[in-house]
Short mmCIF file of C-alpha atoms and ligand atoms in Angstrom, two decimals:
data_model
loop_
_atom_site.label_atom_id
_atom_site.label_comp_id
_atom_site.label_asym_id
_atom_site.label_seq_id
_atom_site.Cartn_x
_atom_site.Cartn_y
_atom_site.Cartn_z
CA MET V 1 -9.68 16.60 -16.00
CA THR V 2 -6.42 18.43 -16.73
CA GLU V 3 -4.14 16.61 -19.17
CA PRO V 4 -0.88 15.34 -17.64
CA SER V 5 1.04 17.17 -20.37
CA GLU V 6 0.00 20.55 -18.99
CA ALA V 7 2.90 22.35 -17.38
CA SER V 8 1.45 22.46 -13.90
CA ARG V 9 0.05 18.93 -13.81
CA VAL V 10 1.83 16.50 -11.48
CA VAL V 11 1.55 12.86 -12.50
CA ILE V 12 0.81 10.56 -9.57
CA PHE V 13 2.62 7.21 -9.81
CA ASP V 14 1.49 4.83 -7.11
CA THR V 15 3.84 2.04 -6.08
CA THR V 16 1.85 0.57 -3.17
CA LEU V 17 1.68 -2.77 -4.97
CA ARG V 18 5.42 -2.88 -5.69
CA ASP V 19 7.56 -0.84 -3.26
CA GLY V 20 4.73 -0.91 -0.71
CA GLU V 21 4.61 -4.67 -0.86
CA GLN V 22 8.35 -4.69 -0.12
CA SER V 23 7.55 -3.43 3.41
CA PRO V 24 8.54 -6.17 5.82
CA GLY V 25 5.29 -7.96 6.61
CA ALA V 26 3.15 -6.49 3.85
CA SER V 27 2.25 -9.17 1.39
CA MET V 28 -0.90 -9.27 -0.66
CA ASN V 29 -2.56 -11.98 -2.67
CA LEU V 30 -3.83 -11.57 -6.21
CA ASP V 31 -7.37 -10.77 -5.19
CA GLU V 32 -6.22 -8.12 -2.74
CA LYS V 33 -3.90 -6.56 -5.31
CA LEU V 34 -6.73 -6.38 -7.82
CA LYS V 35 -8.95 -4.65 -5.27
CA ILE V 36 -6.26 -2.10 -4.47
CA ALA V 37 -5.53 -1.51 -8.16
CA GLN V 38 -9.23 -0.85 -8.78
CA ALA V 39 -9.37 1.54 -5.84
CA LEU V 40 -6.33 3.39 -7.19
CA GLU V 41 -7.85 3.61 -10.65
CA GLY V 42 -11.17 4.83 -9.22
CA MET V 43 -9.25 7.47 -7.34
CA GLY V 44 -7.65 8.84 -10.50
CA VAL V 45 -4.08 7.65 -9.98
CA ASP V 46 -2.23 8.11 -13.29
CA ILE V 47 0.17 5.18 -13.09
CA ILE V 48 -0.08 2.00 -11.02
CA GLU V 49 3.18 0.14 -10.49
CA ALA V 50 1.62 -3.29 -10.11
CA GLY V 51 4.68 -5.37 -9.26
CA PHE V 52 8.04 -6.79 -10.27
CA PRO V 53 7.18 -9.58 -12.73
CA ILE V 54 10.52 -11.45 -12.63
CA ALA V 55 10.35 -11.71 -8.81
CA SER V 56 7.94 -14.65 -8.74
CA HIS V 57 5.12 -16.31 -10.58
CA GLY V 58 2.72 -14.51 -8.19
CA ASP V 59 4.17 -11.10 -9.05
CA PHE V 60 3.98 -11.84 -12.76
CA GLU V 61 0.37 -12.97 -12.44
CA ALA V 62 -0.59 -9.90 -10.43
CA VAL V 63 0.86 -7.47 -12.98
CA ASN V 64 -0.70 -9.47 -15.80
CA GLU V 65 -4.18 -9.64 -14.24
CA ILE V 66 -4.10 -5.97 -13.25
CA ALA V 67 -3.07 -5.13 -16.81
CA LYS V 68 -6.20 -6.96 -18.03
CA VAL V 69 -8.71 -5.10 -15.85
CA ILE V 70 -7.35 -1.59 -15.46
CA LYS V 71 -8.40 0.69 -18.29
CA GLU V 72 -7.91 4.28 -17.14
CA SER V 73 -4.54 4.19 -15.36
CA VAL V 74 -1.25 3.18 -16.95
CA VAL V 75 -0.13 -0.23 -15.62
CA CYS V 76 3.57 -0.43 -14.94
CA GLY V 77 5.95 -3.29 -14.15
CA LEU V 78 9.45 -3.06 -12.71
CA ALA V 79 12.53 -4.64 -14.31
CA ARG V 80 16.25 -4.62 -13.58
CA ALA V 81 18.59 -3.77 -16.45
CA THR V 82 18.65 -7.29 -17.90
CA HIS V 83 16.96 -8.74 -20.94
CA ASN V 84 15.30 -11.48 -18.87
CA ASP V 85 13.72 -8.97 -16.52
CA ILE V 86 12.58 -6.67 -19.30
CA ASP V 87 11.18 -9.48 -21.46
CA ARG V 88 9.23 -10.88 -18.51
CA CYS V 89 7.91 -7.43 -17.62
CA ALA V 90 6.85 -6.80 -21.22
CA GLU V 91 4.99 -10.11 -21.23
CA ALA V 92 3.22 -9.20 -17.98
CA ILE V 93 2.00 -5.78 -19.12
CA LYS V 94 1.04 -6.98 -22.61
CA PRO V 95 -2.77 -6.93 -22.01
CA ALA V 96 -2.69 -3.36 -20.67
CA THR V 97 -4.59 -0.63 -22.46
CA ARG V 98 -1.57 1.50 -21.60
CA GLY V 99 1.48 -0.32 -20.23
CA ARG V 100 4.80 0.97 -18.96
CA ILE V 101 8.15 -0.74 -18.38
CA HIS V 102 10.12 0.76 -15.51
CA THR V 103 13.75 -0.31 -15.68
CA PHE V 104 16.42 0.66 -13.19
CA ILE V 105 20.05 0.28 -12.26
CA SER V 106 22.17 1.72 -9.47
CA THR V 107 24.43 4.62 -10.36
CA SER V 108 26.04 5.63 -7.06
CA PRO V 109 29.73 4.75 -6.53
CA LEU V 110 28.79 2.69 -3.47
CA HIS V 111 26.11 0.63 -5.19
CA MET V 112 28.10 0.14 -8.41
CA LYS V 113 31.18 -1.07 -6.56
CA PHE V 114 29.68 -3.22 -3.81
CA LYS V 115 26.22 -4.21 -4.92
CA LEU V 116 26.53 -4.53 -8.68
CA GLN V 117 30.31 -5.03 -8.80
CA MET V 118 30.29 -3.23 -12.11
CA GLU V 119 32.45 -0.43 -13.51
CA PRO V 120 30.66 2.85 -14.28
CA GLU V 121 31.15 2.26 -18.03
CA GLN V 122 29.44 -1.12 -17.77
CA VAL V 123 26.54 0.52 -15.94
CA PHE V 124 26.36 3.23 -18.59
CA ASP V 125 26.17 0.58 -21.33
CA ALA V 126 23.47 -1.27 -19.37
CA VAL V 127 21.39 1.93 -19.19
CA VAL V 128 21.37 2.31 -22.96
CA ASP V 129 20.87 -1.38 -23.55
CA SER V 130 17.99 -1.75 -21.05
CA VAL V 131 16.06 1.29 -22.25
CA THR V 132 16.54 0.24 -25.88
CA ARG V 133 15.33 -3.27 -25.09
CA ALA V 134 12.27 -1.92 -23.24
CA ARG V 135 11.45 0.48 -26.08
CA GLY V 136 11.28 -2.55 -28.36
CA TYR V 137 8.11 -3.47 -26.47
CA THR V 138 6.43 -0.18 -25.60
CA ASP V 139 6.66 3.57 -26.19
CA ASP V 140 6.21 4.16 -22.49
CA VAL V 141 9.53 3.50 -20.76
CA GLU V 142 10.70 4.86 -17.43
CA TRP V 143 14.32 4.71 -16.36
CA SER V 144 15.52 5.07 -12.75
CA CYS V 145 19.00 5.64 -11.40
CA GLU V 146 18.82 3.75 -8.12
CA ASP V 147 20.52 5.56 -5.21
CA GLY V 148 20.24 8.72 -7.30
CA SER V 149 20.71 11.10 -4.38
CA ARG V 150 24.19 9.61 -3.73
CA THR V 151 25.21 9.53 -7.39
CA GLU V 152 27.97 11.78 -8.79
CA HIS V 153 26.40 14.57 -10.79
CA ASP V 154 28.53 14.19 -13.92
CA PHE V 155 27.74 10.50 -14.15
CA MET V 156 24.05 11.07 -13.47
CA CYS V 157 23.83 13.68 -16.23
CA ARG V 158 25.53 11.32 -18.73
CA CYS V 159 23.19 8.44 -17.83
CA VAL V 160 20.04 10.59 -17.90
CA GLU V 161 20.96 12.06 -21.28
CA ALA V 162 21.70 8.59 -22.68
CA ALA V 163 18.47 7.09 -21.27
CA ILE V 164 16.40 9.86 -22.86
CA LYS V 165 18.26 9.43 -26.15
CA ALA V 166 17.54 5.69 -26.03
CA GLY V 167 13.83 6.46 -25.65
CA ALA V 168 12.94 6.80 -21.96
CA GLY V 169 10.00 9.22 -21.67
CA THR V 170 10.21 9.38 -17.87
CA ILE V 171 13.40 9.74 -15.85
CA ASN V 172 13.04 8.88 -12.21
CA ILE V 173 15.46 10.16 -9.58
CA PRO V 174 15.16 8.03 -6.45
CA ASP V 175 16.32 8.96 -3.01
CA THR V 176 16.59 5.24 -2.40
CA VAL V 177 17.92 5.38 1.13
CA GLY V 178 15.99 8.47 2.29
CA TYR V 179 19.24 10.42 2.73
CA ALA V 180 18.42 13.67 0.95
CA VAL V 181 17.19 16.90 2.55
CA PRO V 182 14.78 19.21 0.70
CA ASP V 183 17.05 22.06 -0.44
CA GLU V 184 19.72 19.60 -1.56
CA PHE V 185 17.21 17.42 -3.42
CA ALA V 186 15.68 20.52 -5.04
CA ALA V 187 19.17 21.55 -6.18
CA LEU V 188 19.74 18.09 -7.67
CA ILE V 189 16.61 18.41 -9.81
CA ARG V 190 17.57 21.97 -10.83
CA MET V 191 21.04 20.73 -11.74
CA LEU V 192 19.54 18.16 -14.13
CA PHE V 193 17.37 20.80 -15.80
CA ASN V 194 20.42 23.06 -16.19
CA ARG V 195 22.87 20.46 -17.46
CA VAL V 196 21.12 17.70 -19.41
CA PRO V 197 20.65 19.01 -22.96
CA ASN V 198 17.64 16.82 -23.89
CA ILE V 199 15.88 17.05 -20.49
CA ASP V 200 12.81 18.68 -22.10
CA LYS V 201 12.11 15.40 -23.91
CA ALA V 202 11.27 13.57 -20.66
CA VAL V 203 9.09 13.91 -17.58
CA ILE V 204 11.25 14.12 -14.46
CA SER V 205 10.00 11.93 -11.65
CA VAL V 206 11.06 11.51 -8.03
CA HIS V 207 10.85 8.52 -5.72
CA CYS V 208 11.68 9.40 -2.13
CA HIS V 209 12.07 7.12 0.86
CA ASN V 210 11.23 8.25 4.35
CA ASP V 211 14.23 7.18 6.44
CA LEU V 212 14.63 10.70 7.83
CA GLY V 213 10.92 11.51 7.67
CA LEU V 214 11.55 13.78 4.67
CA ALA V 215 10.06 11.82 1.79
CA VAL V 216 7.07 14.12 1.24
CA ALA V 217 9.10 17.31 1.79
CA ASN V 218 11.74 16.12 -0.69
CA SER V 219 9.08 15.18 -3.25
CA LEU V 220 7.40 18.59 -2.99
CA ALA V 221 10.76 20.39 -3.21
CA ALA V 222 11.43 18.45 -6.42
CA VAL V 223 8.03 19.43 -7.85
CA GLN V 224 8.77 23.08 -7.13
CA ASN V 225 11.95 22.67 -9.17
CA GLY V 226 10.49 21.02 -12.23
CA ALA V 227 9.70 17.39 -11.37
CA ARG V 228 6.28 16.46 -12.76
CA GLN V 229 5.85 12.90 -11.53
CA VAL V 230 5.82 11.83 -7.89
CA GLU V 231 6.15 8.19 -6.91
CA CYS V 232 4.31 7.44 -3.71
CA THR V 233 2.28 4.87 -1.79
CA ILE V 234 -0.95 4.78 0.17
CA ASN V 235 -0.27 5.29 3.90
CA GLY V 236 3.42 5.79 3.01
CA LEU V 237 3.99 2.04 2.85
CA GLY V 238 7.32 0.86 1.43
CA GLU V 239 10.81 -0.47 2.12
CA ARG V 240 12.07 0.30 5.66
CA ALA V 241 10.50 3.62 6.77
CA GLY V 242 8.41 3.66 3.61
CA ASN V 243 7.87 5.95 0.62
CA ALA V 244 6.31 9.39 0.30
CA ALA V 245 2.65 9.04 1.32
CA LEU V 246 0.32 9.64 -1.63
CA GLU V 247 -2.34 11.24 0.54
CA GLU V 248 0.15 13.72 2.00
CA VAL V 249 1.65 14.72 -1.35
CA VAL V 250 -1.77 15.15 -2.95
CA MET V 251 -3.37 17.03 -0.05
CA ALA V 252 -0.35 19.30 0.37
CA LEU V 253 -0.60 20.24 -3.31
CA ARG V 254 -4.35 20.76 -3.03
CA THR V 255 -4.30 22.68 0.25
CA ARG V 256 -1.33 24.91 -0.57
CA GLN V 257 -2.31 25.90 -4.12
CA ASP V 258 -1.33 29.45 -3.16
CA HIS V 259 2.27 28.35 -2.65
CA MET V 260 2.44 25.38 -5.02
CA PRO V 261 0.23 26.02 -8.06
CA TYR V 262 0.18 22.43 -9.33
CA SER V 263 -2.66 19.96 -9.80
CA THR V 264 -3.08 16.20 -9.73
CA GLY V 265 -5.86 14.03 -11.12
CA VAL V 266 -6.55 12.40 -7.76
CA LYS V 267 -10.11 12.44 -6.45
CA THR V 268 -9.15 13.25 -2.90
CA GLU V 269 -12.56 12.14 -1.58
CA ASN V 270 -11.42 8.55 -2.23
CA ILE V 271 -8.35 8.82 -0.01
CA MET V 272 -9.81 7.44 3.23
CA GLN V 273 -11.28 4.41 1.53
CA ALA V 274 -7.99 3.56 -0.19
CA SER V 275 -6.12 4.05 3.06
CA ARG V 276 -8.47 1.71 4.95
CA LEU V 277 -8.32 -0.90 2.24
CA VAL V 278 -4.52 -0.94 2.18
CA SER V 279 -4.41 -1.06 5.96
CA ALA V 280 -6.87 -3.97 6.11
CA VAL V 281 -5.12 -5.93 3.38
CA THR V 282 -1.59 -5.49 4.69
CA GLY V 283 -2.40 -5.57 8.40
CA PHE V 284 -0.46 -2.31 8.84
CA THR V 285 -2.61 -0.20 11.11
CA VAL V 286 -2.44 3.54 10.53
CA GLN V 287 -1.03 5.45 13.51
CA PRO V 288 -3.76 7.69 15.03
CA ASN V 289 -1.77 10.91 14.51
CA LYS V 290 -0.79 10.11 10.90
CA ALA V 291 -1.34 13.14 8.65
CA ILE V 292 -4.52 13.08 6.54
CA VAL V 293 -5.67 9.50 7.26
CA GLY V 294 -4.96 8.98 11.00
CA ALA V 295 -7.98 8.58 13.29
CA ASN V 296 -7.06 11.85 15.02
CA ALA V 297 -6.26 13.85 11.88
CA PHE V 298 -9.57 15.71 12.17
CA ALA V 299 -10.27 15.25 15.89
CA HIS V 300 -10.17 18.20 18.26
CA GLU V 301 -9.59 17.44 21.89
CA SER V 302 -8.79 20.67 23.69
CA GLY V 303 -11.63 22.95 24.80
CA ILE V 304 -10.08 25.99 23.14
CA HIS V 305 -9.84 24.17 19.83
CA GLN V 306 -13.38 22.81 20.09
CA ASP V 307 -14.68 26.27 20.87
CA GLY V 308 -12.84 27.70 17.85
CA MET V 309 -14.16 24.94 15.63
CA LEU V 310 -17.75 25.63 16.64
CA LYS V 311 -17.33 29.30 15.78
CA ASN V 312 -15.56 28.69 12.47
CA ALA V 313 -14.07 25.35 11.37
CA GLN V 314 -11.22 27.12 9.59
CA THR V 315 -9.79 28.20 12.94
CA TYR V 316 -8.22 24.79 13.36
CA GLU V 317 -8.91 22.92 10.13
CA ILE V 318 -6.84 23.59 7.01
CA MET V 319 -8.82 21.08 4.96
CA THR V 320 -12.26 19.60 5.43
CA PRO V 321 -12.72 15.99 6.53
CA GLU V 322 -15.08 15.55 3.57
CA SER V 323 -12.29 16.50 1.15
CA VAL V 324 -10.46 13.27 2.04
CA GLY V 325 -13.63 11.19 2.17
CA LEU V 326 -14.32 11.25 5.89
CA SER V 327 -18.04 11.20 6.36
CA MET V 328 -19.25 13.41 9.18
CA SER V 329 -22.70 11.91 8.90
CA LYS V 330 -24.47 11.09 12.11
CA LEU V 331 -26.46 8.20 10.64
CA VAL V 332 -25.86 5.44 13.19
CA LEU V 333 -27.19 2.05 12.25
CA GLY V 334 -28.75 -0.54 14.54
CA LYS V 335 -30.47 -3.89 14.32
CA HIS V 336 -33.62 -2.42 12.77
CA SER V 337 -31.74 -0.77 9.91
CA GLY V 338 -32.60 -2.24 6.56
CA ARG V 339 -30.61 -3.04 3.47
CA HIS V 340 -31.34 0.37 1.95
CA ALA V 341 -29.96 2.34 4.92
CA PHE V 342 -26.99 0.01 4.97
CA ARG V 343 -26.28 0.60 1.29
CA VAL V 344 -26.59 4.38 1.76
CA LYS V 345 -24.13 4.19 4.64
CA LEU V 346 -21.66 2.16 2.57
CA THR V 347 -21.85 4.73 -0.23
CA GLU V 348 -21.26 7.52 2.29
CA LEU V 349 -18.20 5.65 3.49
CA GLY V 350 -16.95 5.39 -0.08
CA TYR V 351 -17.65 1.68 -0.68
CA ASN V 352 -19.24 0.55 -3.89
CA LEU V 353 -19.79 -3.17 -3.41
CA GLY V 354 -21.15 -5.69 -5.86
CA ASP V 355 -24.44 -7.45 -4.98
CA ASN V 356 -22.84 -10.68 -3.71
CA VAL V 357 -20.35 -8.96 -1.43
CA LEU V 358 -23.11 -6.62 -0.24
CA GLN V 359 -25.22 -9.62 0.65
CA ASP V 360 -22.42 -11.18 2.74
CA VAL V 361 -21.51 -7.92 4.42
CA PHE V 362 -25.17 -7.14 5.20
CA LYS V 363 -25.53 -10.51 6.90
CA ARG V 364 -22.43 -9.84 9.00
CA PHE V 365 -23.80 -6.37 9.80
CA LYS V 366 -27.06 -7.91 11.08
CA ASP V 367 -25.10 -10.35 13.25
CA LEU V 368 -23.08 -7.48 14.61
CA ALA V 369 -26.16 -5.33 15.23
CA ASP V 370 -27.62 -8.19 17.29
CA LYS V 371 -24.58 -8.00 19.55
CA LYS V 372 -24.12 -4.21 19.68
CA LYS V 373 -26.67 -1.50 20.38
CA ALA V 374 -25.31 1.01 17.90
CA VAL V 375 -23.20 0.21 14.87
CA PHE V 376 -20.84 3.12 14.15
CA ASP V 377 -19.03 4.00 10.94
CA GLU V 378 -15.83 2.51 12.33
CA ASP V 379 -17.63 -0.80 12.92
CA ILE V 380 -18.86 -0.93 9.34
CA VAL V 381 -15.43 -0.05 7.97
CA ALA V 382 -13.88 -2.83 10.07
CA LEU V 383 -16.52 -5.26 8.90
CA VAL V 384 -16.22 -4.48 5.18
CA ASP V 385 -12.42 -4.46 5.31
CA ASP V 386 -12.47 -7.75 7.20
CA GLU V 387 -14.59 -9.27 4.44
CA ALA V 388 -12.16 -7.92 1.83
CA VAL V 389 -9.17 -9.77 3.28
CA ARG V 390 -10.76 -13.17 3.62
CA VAL V 391 -11.69 -14.05 0.03
CA ASN V 392 -9.89 -17.09 -1.44
CA ASP V 393 -8.06 -17.95 1.79
CA ARG V 394 -6.84 -21.58 1.88
CA VAL V 395 -7.40 -21.77 5.62
CA GLN V 396 -10.71 -20.55 7.07
CA VAL V 397 -12.06 -20.44 10.62
CA ILE V 398 -15.29 -22.44 10.91
CA SER V 399 -15.96 -22.39 14.66
CA LEU V 400 -14.28 -21.69 17.96
CA GLU V 401 -15.28 -22.38 21.55
CA ILE V 402 -13.29 -21.32 24.57
CA LEU V 403 -13.53 -22.51 28.16
CA CYS V 404 -11.68 -20.21 30.50
CA GLY V 405 -11.98 -18.22 33.74
CA THR V 406 -11.18 -19.10 37.33
CA LYS V 407 -12.93 -22.46 37.19
CA HIS V 408 -11.46 -23.69 33.92
CA ARG V 409 -7.73 -24.20 34.32
CA PRO V 410 -5.93 -24.44 31.96
CA PRO V 411 -8.07 -22.61 29.40
CA LYS V 412 -9.25 -24.89 26.59
CA ALA V 413 -10.00 -24.08 22.95
CA THR V 414 -12.09 -26.24 20.61
CA LEU V 415 -11.44 -25.18 17.05
CA GLU V 416 -12.68 -26.16 13.60
CA LEU V 417 -10.73 -25.01 10.54
CA GLU V 418 -11.37 -25.60 6.86
CA ILE V 419 -8.04 -26.31 5.19
CA ASP V 420 -8.05 -26.61 1.39
CA GLY V 421 -11.71 -27.59 1.52
CA LEU V 422 -11.39 -30.18 4.34
CA ILE V 423 -12.85 -29.55 7.80
CA LYS V 424 -10.52 -30.45 10.68
CA ALA V 425 -11.16 -30.06 14.42
CA CYS V 426 -9.14 -30.31 17.63
CA GLU V 427 -8.92 -29.26 21.27
CA ALA V 428 -5.90 -27.55 22.79
CA THR V 429 -4.96 -25.88 26.05
CA GLY V 430 -2.67 -22.93 26.79
CA ASP V 431 -1.58 -20.34 29.32
CA GLY V 432 -4.55 -18.15 28.50
CA PRO V 433 -7.51 -18.28 26.10
CA VAL V 434 -5.55 -16.69 23.22
CA ASP V 435 -2.62 -19.05 23.78
CA ALA V 436 -4.97 -22.04 23.83
CA ALA V 437 -6.66 -20.91 20.60
CA PHE V 438 -3.33 -20.31 18.84
CA ASN V 439 -2.11 -23.74 19.99
CA ALA V 440 -5.20 -25.25 18.40
CA VAL V 441 -4.40 -23.49 15.10
CA LYS V 442 -0.85 -24.90 15.27
CA GLU V 443 -2.17 -28.38 15.88
CA LEU V 444 -4.52 -28.29 12.92
CA PHE V 445 -2.11 -26.50 10.63
CA PRO V 446 1.46 -27.31 11.78
CA HIS V 447 3.99 -24.59 10.89
CA THR V 448 7.27 -23.17 12.12
CA ALA V 449 6.32 -19.48 11.93
CA ARG V 450 7.03 -17.49 15.09
CA LEU V 451 4.60 -14.98 16.55
CA GLN V 452 6.33 -11.57 16.49
CA LEU V 453 3.49 -9.26 17.40
CA TYR V 454 0.02 -9.61 18.88
CA GLN V 455 -1.90 -6.36 19.18
CA VAL V 456 -5.51 -5.60 20.07
CA HIS V 457 -7.35 -2.31 19.78
CA ALA V 458 -10.98 -1.37 20.25
CA VAL V 459 -12.62 -0.07 17.07
CA THR V 460 -15.03 2.14 19.06
CA GLN V 461 -15.68 2.94 22.69
CA GLY V 462 -17.63 0.77 25.17
CA THR V 463 -17.35 -2.82 26.31
CA ASP V 464 -19.40 -4.04 23.33
CA ALA V 465 -16.85 -2.58 20.91
CA GLN V 466 -15.32 -4.72 18.18
CA ALA V 467 -11.73 -5.74 18.84
CA GLU V 468 -9.37 -5.26 15.92
CA VAL V 469 -6.46 -7.66 16.22
CA THR V 470 -3.14 -7.61 14.35
CA VAL V 471 -0.87 -10.66 14.34
CA ARG V 472 2.62 -10.67 12.85
CA LEU V 473 4.27 -13.99 11.99
CA GLU V 474 7.85 -14.62 10.91
CA GLU V 475 9.17 -17.64 9.03
CA LYS V 476 12.69 -17.91 7.54
CA GLY V 477 13.10 -14.13 7.38
CA ARG V 478 9.67 -13.57 5.82
CA THR V 479 7.19 -11.58 7.87
CA VAL V 480 3.47 -11.17 7.34
CA ASN V 481 0.72 -9.28 9.14
CA GLY V 482 -2.77 -10.64 9.63
CA GLN V 483 -5.77 -8.62 10.80
CA SER V 484 -9.34 -9.22 11.86
CA ALA V 485 -12.17 -7.58 13.78
CA ASP V 486 -14.95 -9.10 15.91
CA THR V 487 -16.88 -8.27 19.07
CA ASP V 488 -15.28 -11.40 20.52
CA THR V 489 -11.59 -10.69 21.06
CA ILE V 490 -10.56 -14.36 20.92
CA VAL V 491 -12.45 -14.95 17.66
CA ALA V 492 -10.79 -11.83 16.17
CA SER V 493 -7.41 -13.13 17.41
CA VAL V 494 -7.77 -16.53 15.77
CA LYS V 495 -9.04 -15.01 12.53
CA ALA V 496 -6.10 -12.58 12.48
CA TYR V 497 -3.68 -15.46 13.12
CA VAL V 498 -5.25 -17.51 10.31
CA ASN V 499 -5.20 -14.46 8.03
CA ALA V 500 -1.45 -14.13 8.67
CA LEU V 501 -0.96 -17.85 7.91
CA ASN V 502 -2.77 -17.45 4.60
CA LYS V 503 -0.44 -14.60 3.70
CA LEU V 504 2.53 -16.70 4.61
CA LEU V 505 1.34 -19.37 2.20
CA VAL V 506 1.28 -16.73 -0.55
CA LYS V 507 4.70 -15.44 0.44
CA ARG V 508 6.33 -18.88 0.51
CA GLY V 509 6.07 -18.91 -3.28
CA LYS V 510 8.17 -15.76 -3.61
CA THR V 511 11.93 -15.34 -3.86
CA ALA V 512 13.60 -11.94 -3.62
CA PRO V 513 15.62 -11.23 -6.77
CA GLN V 514 19.25 -10.31 -6.15
CA ALA V 515 20.51 -6.76 -6.22
CA LEU V 516 17.11 -5.24 -5.74
CA SER V 517 17.48 -3.14 -2.69
CA ALA V 518 14.50 -0.87 -2.64
O1 LIG W 601 13.99 3.15 -4.04
C1 LIG W 601 14.33 2.89 -5.21
O2 LIG W 601 15.38 3.28 -5.69
C2 LIG W 601 13.43 2.06 -6.00
C3 LIG W 601 13.73 1.95 -7.46
C4 LIG W 601 13.50 0.58 -7.98
C5 LIG W 601 12.99 3.00 -8.21
O3 LIG W 601 12.46 1.56 -5.51
ZN1 LIG W 602 11.95 2.51 -3.54
#
């Protein structure tokens, strides 16, 4: 692998677990975060921003646990420019083989005046103080000027120079509100290289938000002008419209080597698996026409395109499906398929499961194969991802029966849940079978969360297809997404609802620190 120090090497800094988790509705528990961190490490991501340790005990624990298990990637924690934040972050990353403290403060006139209510000189002092404090703990310190793209150039140059002098090895320029356009953002990076005297002592990083749909374009423009670290997230998750999508940045650099002669250390064949995992864990489904990882990204509908593809795939494909980990294998499994074929299929799909998980998933596969004639790749992905999101849940679905149809009015649900180890059962009615089942959940586990979204989609074609259900709940301004898949739509619905409730329980323990906007 190319060393990150090489001039053309772009360092990939993934912030799915930090900025991505700040997406409204995307919350992850410790187990899920560990799984994602391991997938990112396996994929060759250089730096994993694992969380914001001061934000909550859960965030601290996640950074700390990730720091214990991740060996290849640098594990990074976020901290505002205060001693408390930095000390807590240092404590969290302590077990890391290689740990980084990422400290930030806003530098734009708007943020300094209204958000921080600080004078520029106070901010300047805080920059030096925070980087110095962080350097007391680790050699690897990153400093960010929040709202960088709306910061005055003179002030930015002063702060960047001072941060480098105080020991920051990485300087990150965020387009916090997704306001920049590519030529302007490129000029900002060039300006720093031209004006900051000690710029060669640091790696310049960019962190672009997607409010105008320009996050990836801005990131690439910055790389072409000297930036050598890109901050990004799987599936472009992140605050508001999200961050630059890792898969898009990496595949653009790989596919357009002729125009952008830079490399990353990312094993692109792992992209699909990471995308599916993040989608399953957060309940954020990937839009079908999403670049690189959308279900249609490699599908060809029109006759002319299909004809071209048959003659030469390059007519309409600028990258191969295999290069992002999409298996084009035709091995379809059924109820006679054995454990060996199942394991081969999982490997093809990019899953490397331990024996216990494999055992559980194989059993669920056999149950599914009893209900469906052919089990397609999409079914297996839904099944494995479903298993991944259910571990350690406080509330679990034990059984569900529904009476509905023209003769059973109103529809009735009989539900058994296991709540903190205790089995509880009840019957409830509702306007329809889903309503009755959700009412039963509310009776067994009373809560005030409101249902904001209920969405069903078929994983494959045919009436025996699995239904993948997404449920979004809102409670006191906190939103969470739950997801599940099953051939029975009502079972999938209840499991998705319960999955969302479990996430809410995790999220209740979190408080948003002040003055952290993105
Ligand atoms: O968008 C932003 O400015 C951030 C910083 C904390 C880097 O997320
Ligand atoms: Zn951000």
